[in-house]
mmCIF file of C-alpha atoms and ligand atoms in Angstrom:
data_model
loop_
_atom_site.group_PDB
_atom_site.id
_atom_site.type_symbol
_atom_site.label_atom_id
_atom_site.label_comp_id
_atom_site.label_asym_id
_atom_site.label_seq_id
_atom_site.Cartn_x
_atom_site.Cartn_y
_atom_site.Cartn_z
ATOM 1 C CA MET A 468 15.900 -2.715 11.414
ATOM 2 C CA PRO A 469 15.998 0.983 10.028
ATOM 3 C CA ILE A 470 12.519 1.592 10.384
ATOM 4 C CA ARG A 471 10.874 3.924 13.062
ATOM 5 C CA GLU A 472 6.965 3.876 13.529
ATOM 6 C CA ILE A 473 6.214 7.418 15.068
ATOM 7 C CA ARG A 474 3.438 6.519 17.630
ATOM 8 C CA HIS A 475 2.812 10.285 18.499
ATOM 9 C CA PRO A 476 -0.868 10.811 19.308
ATOM 10 C CA LEU A 477 -1.320 13.678 16.939
ATOM 11 C CA ILE A 478 -0.072 11.475 14.185
ATOM 12 C CA ARG A 479 -2.235 8.428 15.358
ATOM 13 C CA HIS A 480 -5.367 10.675 15.584
ATOM 14 C CA LYS A 481 -4.843 12.217 12.045
ATOM 15 C CA LEU A 482 -3.816 8.920 10.267
ATOM 16 C CA GLY A 483 -7.153 7.566 11.798
ATOM 17 C CA LEU A 484 -9.136 10.431 10.015
ATOM 18 C CA MET A 485 -7.450 9.646 6.893
ATOM 19 C CA ARG A 486 -8.505 6.079 6.515
ATOM 20 C CA ARG A 487 -12.154 7.161 6.461
ATOM 21 C CA ALA A 488 -13.346 5.640 2.940
ATOM 22 C CA ASP A 489 -15.702 8.951 2.779
ATOM 23 C CA ILE A 490 -12.905 11.456 3.364
ATOM 24 C CA SER A 491 -13.161 14.498 1.182
ATOM 25 C CA THR A 492 -9.953 15.494 -1.144
ATOM 26 C CA LYS A 493 -9.746 18.651 0.926
ATOM 27 C CA ASN A 494 -9.371 16.842 4.154
ATOM 28 C CA PHE A 495 -7.194 14.188 2.839
ATOM 29 C CA ARG A 496 -4.737 16.943 1.349
ATOM 30 C CA GLU A 497 -4.772 18.781 4.759
ATOM 31 C CA LEU A 498 -4.108 15.690 6.668
ATOM 32 C CA ALA A 499 -1.520 14.503 4.514
ATOM 33 C CA GLN A 500 0.522 17.823 4.804
ATOM 34 C CA GLU A 501 0.149 18.016 8.665
ATOM 35 C CA VAL A 502 1.378 14.278 9.120
ATOM 36 C CA GLY A 503 4.181 15.129 6.773
ATOM 37 C CA ALA A 504 5.293 18.075 8.874
ATOM 38 C CA LEU A 505 5.087 16.002 12.226
ATOM 39 C CA LEU A 506 7.020 13.281 10.564
ATOM 40 C CA THR A 507 9.509 15.567 9.421
ATOM 41 C CA TYR A 508 9.940 16.854 13.163
ATOM 42 C CA GLU A 509 10.753 13.352 14.260
ATOM 43 C CA ALA A 510 13.098 12.687 11.087
ATOM 44 C CA THR A 511 15.022 15.541 11.921
ATOM 45 C CA ASN A 512 15.529 15.296 15.646
ATOM 46 C CA ASP A 513 19.116 14.067 15.619
ATOM 47 C CA LEU A 514 20.512 16.724 13.151
ATOM 48 C CA PRO A 515 23.787 17.918 14.558
ATOM 49 C CA LEU A 516 24.075 21.700 15.657
ATOM 50 C CA GLU A 517 26.765 24.211 15.758
ATOM 51 C CA ASN A 518 27.088 27.413 17.831
ATOM 52 C CA TYR A 519 27.553 30.899 16.678
ATOM 53 C CA GLU A 520 27.146 34.271 18.091
ATOM 54 C CA ILE A 521 24.600 37.107 17.261
ATOM 55 C CA GLN A 522 23.996 40.503 18.628
ATOM 56 C CA GLY A 523 20.725 40.007 21.025
ATOM 57 C CA TRP A 524 18.817 42.756 22.785
ATOM 58 C CA ALA A 525 21.185 42.429 25.918
ATOM 59 C CA GLY A 526 24.637 42.080 23.804
ATOM 60 C CA THR A 527 26.190 39.223 22.283
ATOM 61 C CA VAL A 528 24.689 35.690 22.932
ATOM 62 C CA GLN A 529 25.431 32.135 21.564
ATOM 63 C CA VAL A 530 22.810 30.745 19.548
ATOM 64 C CA GLU A 531 22.486 27.205 17.507
ATOM 65 C CA LYS A 532 22.134 26.388 13.945
ATOM 66 C CA ILE A 533 21.924 23.222 11.803
ATOM 67 C CA ALA A 534 25.488 22.244 11.183
ATOM 68 C CA GLY A 535 27.060 20.885 7.898
ATOM 69 C CA LYS A 536 24.887 19.512 5.064
ATOM 70 C CA LYS A 537 22.003 21.225 3.611
ATOM 71 C CA ILE A 538 18.792 19.450 2.856
ATOM 72 C CA THR A 539 16.827 18.519 -0.280
ATOM 73 C CA VAL A 540 13.536 17.024 -0.076
ATOM 74 C CA VAL A 541 13.015 14.555 -2.684
ATOM 75 C CA PRO A 542 8.994 13.964 -3.270
ATOM 76 C CA ILE A 543 8.464 10.960 -5.318
ATOM 77 C CA LEU A 544 5.915 12.295 -7.928
ATOM 78 C CA ARG A 545 2.735 12.508 -8.048
ATOM 79 C CA ALA A 546 1.913 11.500 -4.572
ATOM 80 C CA GLY A 547 4.855 13.042 -2.506
ATOM 81 C CA ILE A 548 3.649 16.325 -3.652
ATOM 82 C CA GLY A 549 0.740 16.047 -0.930
ATOM 83 C CA MET A 550 3.396 15.945 1.675
ATOM 84 C CA LEU A 551 5.597 18.767 0.387
ATOM 85 C CA ASP A 552 4.099 21.690 1.724
ATOM 86 C CA GLY A 553 4.040 20.144 5.416
ATOM 87 C CA VAL A 554 7.870 19.373 5.152
ATOM 88 C CA LEU A 555 8.666 22.822 3.826
ATOM 89 C CA SER A 556 6.778 24.444 6.609
ATOM 90 C CA LEU A 557 9.545 23.285 8.920
ATOM 91 C CA ILE A 558 12.504 23.605 6.405
ATOM 92 C CA PRO A 559 11.510 26.413 4.483
ATOM 93 C CA GLY A 560 14.905 26.818 2.801
ATOM 94 C CA ALA A 561 15.246 23.132 1.650
ATOM 95 C CA LYS A 562 15.963 22.662 -2.148
ATOM 96 C CA VAL A 563 13.205 20.240 -4.102
ATOM 97 C CA SER A 564 14.572 17.310 -5.983
ATOM 98 C CA ALA A 565 11.650 16.045 -7.986
ATOM 99 C CA VAL A 566 11.690 12.434 -8.990
ATOM 100 C CA GLY A 567 8.866 10.959 -11.104
ATOM 101 C CA VAL A 568 8.332 7.149 -10.079
ATOM 102 C CA ALA A 569 4.950 5.515 -11.313
ATOM 103 C CA ARG A 570 4.342 1.675 -10.959
ATOM 104 C CA ASN A 571 2.941 -0.381 -13.486
ATOM 105 C CA GLU A 572 -0.565 -1.299 -11.923
ATOM 106 C CA GLU A 573 -0.370 -4.749 -13.684
ATOM 107 C CA THR A 574 3.265 -5.735 -13.143
ATOM 108 C CA LEU A 575 3.829 -3.466 -9.792
ATOM 109 C CA GLU A 576 7.225 -2.677 -11.233
ATOM 110 C CA ALA A 577 8.519 0.822 -10.807
ATOM 111 C CA HIS A 578 9.176 3.061 -14.000
ATOM 112 C CA THR A 579 11.118 6.425 -13.493
ATOM 113 C CA TYR A 580 10.177 9.134 -15.786
ATOM 114 C CA LEU A 581 11.612 12.336 -14.161
ATOM 115 C CA GLU A 582 14.720 13.206 -12.243
ATOM 116 C CA LYS A 583 15.253 16.863 -11.659
ATOM 117 C CA LEU A 584 17.693 17.093 -8.581
ATOM 118 C CA ALA A 585 19.012 19.887 -6.592
ATOM 119 C CA PRO A 586 22.517 21.166 -7.394
ATOM 120 C CA GLU A 587 25.317 19.715 -5.323
ATOM 121 C CA ILE A 588 23.204 16.854 -4.284
ATOM 122 C CA ASP A 589 26.221 14.796 -2.849
ATOM 123 C CA GLU A 590 26.538 17.409 -0.107
ATOM 124 C CA ARG A 591 23.032 17.205 0.871
ATOM 125 C CA LEU A 592 21.025 15.218 3.140
ATOM 126 C CA ALA A 593 18.162 13.870 1.019
ATOM 127 C CA LEU A 594 14.601 13.456 2.560
ATOM 128 C CA ILE A 595 12.370 11.231 0.260
ATOM 129 C CA ILE A 596 8.723 11.777 0.751
ATOM 130 C CA ASP A 597 5.916 9.504 -0.335
ATOM 131 C CA PRO A 598 2.601 8.683 1.218
ATOM 132 C CA MET A 599 2.903 5.179 0.465
ATOM 133 C CA LEU A 600 5.501 2.482 0.685
ATOM 134 C CA ALA A 601 3.798 -0.888 -0.928
ATOM 135 C CA THR A 602 5.834 -3.345 -2.757
ATOM 136 C CA GLY A 603 8.967 -0.897 -2.146
ATOM 137 C CA GLY A 604 9.789 -0.695 -5.717
ATOM 138 C CA SER A 605 9.166 2.851 -6.050
ATOM 139 C CA MET A 606 11.377 3.654 -3.054
ATOM 140 C CA VAL A 607 14.275 1.582 -4.105
ATOM 141 C CA ALA A 608 14.201 3.179 -7.526
ATOM 142 C CA THR A 609 14.501 6.519 -5.930
ATOM 143 C CA ILE A 610 17.313 5.737 -3.674
ATOM 144 C CA ASP A 611 19.080 4.036 -6.428
ATOM 145 C CA LEU A 612 19.049 7.062 -8.558
ATOM 146 C CA LEU A 613 19.979 9.445 -5.558
ATOM 147 C CA LYS A 614 22.850 7.168 -4.890
ATOM 148 C CA ARG A 615 23.885 7.228 -8.634
ATOM 149 C CA ALA A 616 23.832 10.949 -8.162
ATOM 150 C CA GLY A 617 26.202 10.759 -5.439
ATOM 151 C CA CYS A 618 23.911 11.083 -2.415
ATOM 152 C CA LYS A 619 25.686 9.766 0.838
ATOM 153 C CA GLU A 620 22.950 10.474 3.458
ATOM 154 C CA ILE A 621 19.240 9.549 2.740
ATOM 155 C CA ARG A 622 16.172 9.240 4.823
ATOM 156 C CA ALA A 623 12.798 8.521 3.980
ATOM 157 C CA MET A 624 9.258 9.532 5.299
ATOM 158 C CA VAL A 625 5.998 7.638 4.338
ATOM 159 C CA LEU A 626 2.461 7.855 5.883
ATOM 160 C CA VAL A 627 1.971 4.026 5.630
ATOM 161 C CA ALA A 628 4.190 1.257 5.136
ATOM 162 C CA ALA A 629 3.685 -2.372 4.407
ATOM 163 C CA PRO A 630 6.170 -4.938 6.024
ATOM 164 C CA GLU A 631 6.873 -6.369 2.634
ATOM 165 C CA GLY A 632 8.038 -3.055 1.259
ATOM 166 C CA ILE A 633 9.940 -2.247 4.512
ATOM 167 C CA LYS A 634 11.989 -5.495 3.808
ATOM 168 C CA VAL A 635 12.392 -4.623 0.432
ATOM 169 C CA VAL A 636 13.807 -1.255 0.993
ATOM 170 C CA ASN A 637 15.955 -2.681 4.091
ATOM 171 C CA ASP A 638 17.309 -5.344 1.951
ATOM 172 C CA ALA A 639 18.383 -3.287 -0.805
ATOM 173 C CA HIS A 640 19.482 -0.184 1.213
ATOM 174 C CA PRO A 641 20.175 -0.824 4.786
ATOM 175 C CA ASP A 642 21.780 2.575 5.375
ATOM 176 C CA VAL A 643 18.437 4.331 4.673
ATOM 177 C CA MET A 644 16.268 5.039 7.643
ATOM 178 C CA ILE A 645 12.446 5.072 7.141
ATOM 179 C CA TYR A 646 10.067 7.083 9.188
ATOM 180 C CA THR A 647 6.506 6.054 9.112
ATOM 181 C CA ALA A 648 3.063 7.028 10.717
ATOM 182 C CA SER A 649 2.162 3.161 10.604
ATOM 183 C CA ILE A 650 3.367 0.091 9.785
ATOM 184 C CA ASP A 651 0.209 -1.580 8.345
ATOM 185 C CA GLN A 652 -0.788 -5.257 8.060
ATOM 186 C CA LYS A 653 0.011 -6.487 4.552
ATOM 187 C CA LEU A 654 -0.395 -5.978 0.753
ATOM 188 C CA ASN A 655 -3.448 -7.205 -0.866
ATOM 189 C CA GLU A 656 -3.274 -9.352 -4.244
ATOM 190 C CA HIS A 657 -3.225 -6.075 -6.293
ATOM 191 C CA GLY A 658 -0.155 -4.760 -4.441
ATOM 192 C CA TYR A 659 -2.236 -2.185 -2.227
ATOM 193 C CA ILE A 660 -1.853 -1.626 1.502
ATOM 194 C CA ILE A 661 -4.232 -3.221 3.918
ATOM 195 C CA PRO A 662 -5.731 -1.401 5.750
ATOM 196 C CA GLY A 663 -3.805 1.336 4.207
ATOM 197 C CA LEU A 664 -5.452 4.643 2.603
ATOM 198 C CA GLY A 665 -6.364 3.412 -0.798
ATOM 199 C CA ASP A 666 -4.691 5.152 -3.965
ATOM 200 C CA ALA A 667 -3.129 8.170 -2.175
ATOM 201 C CA GLY A 668 -2.072 9.826 -5.607
ATOM 202 C CA ASP A 669 -5.751 9.769 -6.540
ATOM 203 C CA LYS A 670 -6.934 11.130 -3.240
ATOM 204 C CA ILE A 671 -4.559 13.816 -3.190
ATOM 205 C CA PHE A 672 -5.127 14.971 -6.768
ATOM 206 C CA GLY A 673 -8.825 14.131 -6.927
ATOM 207 C CA THR A 674 -8.538 11.770 -9.737
ATOM 208 C CA LYS A 675 -10.082 8.696 -7.716
ATOM 209 C CA GLN A 676 -11.953 6.855 -10.192
ATOM 210 C CA LYS A 677 -12.870 3.362 -8.387
ATOM 211 C CA GLU A 678 -12.175 1.337 -5.291
ATOM 212 C CA ASN A 679 -8.999 -0.477 -5.031
HETATM 213 O O1 PRP B 568 5.874 0.535 -2.929
HETATM 214 P P1 PRP B 568 5.243 0.410 -4.578
HETATM 215 O O2 PRP B 568 4.478 -0.649 -4.803
HETATM 216 O O3 PRP B 568 6.262 1.103 -5.612
HETATM 217 O O4 PRP B 568 4.186 1.487 -4.369
HETATM 218 C C1 PRP B 568 3.979 2.779 -3.996
HETATM 219 C C2 PRP B 568 3.965 3.632 -4.794
HETATM 220 O O5 PRP B 568 2.568 3.997 -5.386
HETATM 221 C C3 PRP B 568 2.060 5.152 -5.510
HETATM 222 O O6 PRP B 568 2.380 6.048 -6.621
HETATM 223 P P2 PRP B 568 2.026 5.739 -8.262
HETATM 224 O O7 PRP B 568 2.711 4.795 -8.805
HETATM 225 O O8 PRP B 568 0.545 5.008 -8.120
HETATM 226 O O9 PRP B 568 1.949 6.869 -8.629
HETATM 227 P P3 PRP B 568 1.212 8.296 -8.208
HETATM 228 O O10 PRP B 568 1.850 8.912 -7.267
HETATM 229 O O11 PRP B 568 1.565 9.227 -9.543
HETATM 230 O O12 PRP B 568 -0.202 7.888 -8.121
HETATM 231 C C4 PRP B 568 2.718 5.638 -4.143
HETATM 232 O O13 PRP B 568 2.669 7.042 -4.049
HETATM 233 C C5 PRP B 568 4.111 5.137 -4.088
HETATM 234 O O14 PRP B 568 4.952 6.060 -4.879
HETATM 235 O O1 URA B 569 -1.847 1.064 -1.096
HETATM 236 C C1 URA B 569 -1.158 1.673 -1.823
HETATM 237 C C2 URA B 569 -0.315 1.068 -2.734
HETATM 238 C C3 URA B 569 0.610 1.717 -3.688
HETATM 239 N N1 URA B 569 0.001 3.192 -3.934
HETATM 240 C C4 URA B 569 -1.249 3.638 -3.432
HETATM 241 O O2 URA B 569 -1.347 4.701 -3.708
HETATM 242 N N2 URA B 569 -1.606 2.912 -2.185
HETATM 243 MG MG1 MG B 570 -0.970 6.361 -7.728
#
């Protein structure tokens, strides 16, 4: 199954802090970026390298750089923006492809409202970021549109994933590896992840209105 749960102690510690019901917007934001950076470290650990020569302090030296494809980071708006700076702290040259997807809170269906992709997306590795993978509808809609645009290599990073959503993404797109800080227990009757984080978008943007 193309899912990797990254059980690094730093991630487990930070995710534990994020699950507190009384967490402040400031702390939630900071931790989402930090875990986003740690997931990026893992999701890029098999990128191929190529050698090149530079003039070092003691003469010519062989060094390495990431080979081939350039990267585009694809935040799923809104909540994906909450991981973006963390990802860019490790891949500062990446182009950002913004995709707006909102799920209808009644039907849980994903609705795409924005698609602003980087140029030459067919030559890039796309790294999708979104804190939550719940029913999987938003992720599948995003992967669908990236593939329609010609993307051939896609990876996804989410803070928390529900088993139900993982299956939906795997069934639709078995070629897409998902990296997550936690595979949680289940979805509740409203499509929220249990134990989850609550409404991640609302927590990141400070727009939380009620308990879900
Ligand atoms: O797997 P799914 O069932 O599709 O649910 C997950 C989606 O729900 C949330 O976004 P939301 O639609 O609340 O939008 P927001 O980021 O603007 O808050 C979350 O950030 C994911 O994008
Ligand atoms: O648990 C969930 C599910 C969808 N969206 C969220 O923000 N949280
Ligand atoms: Mg939301």
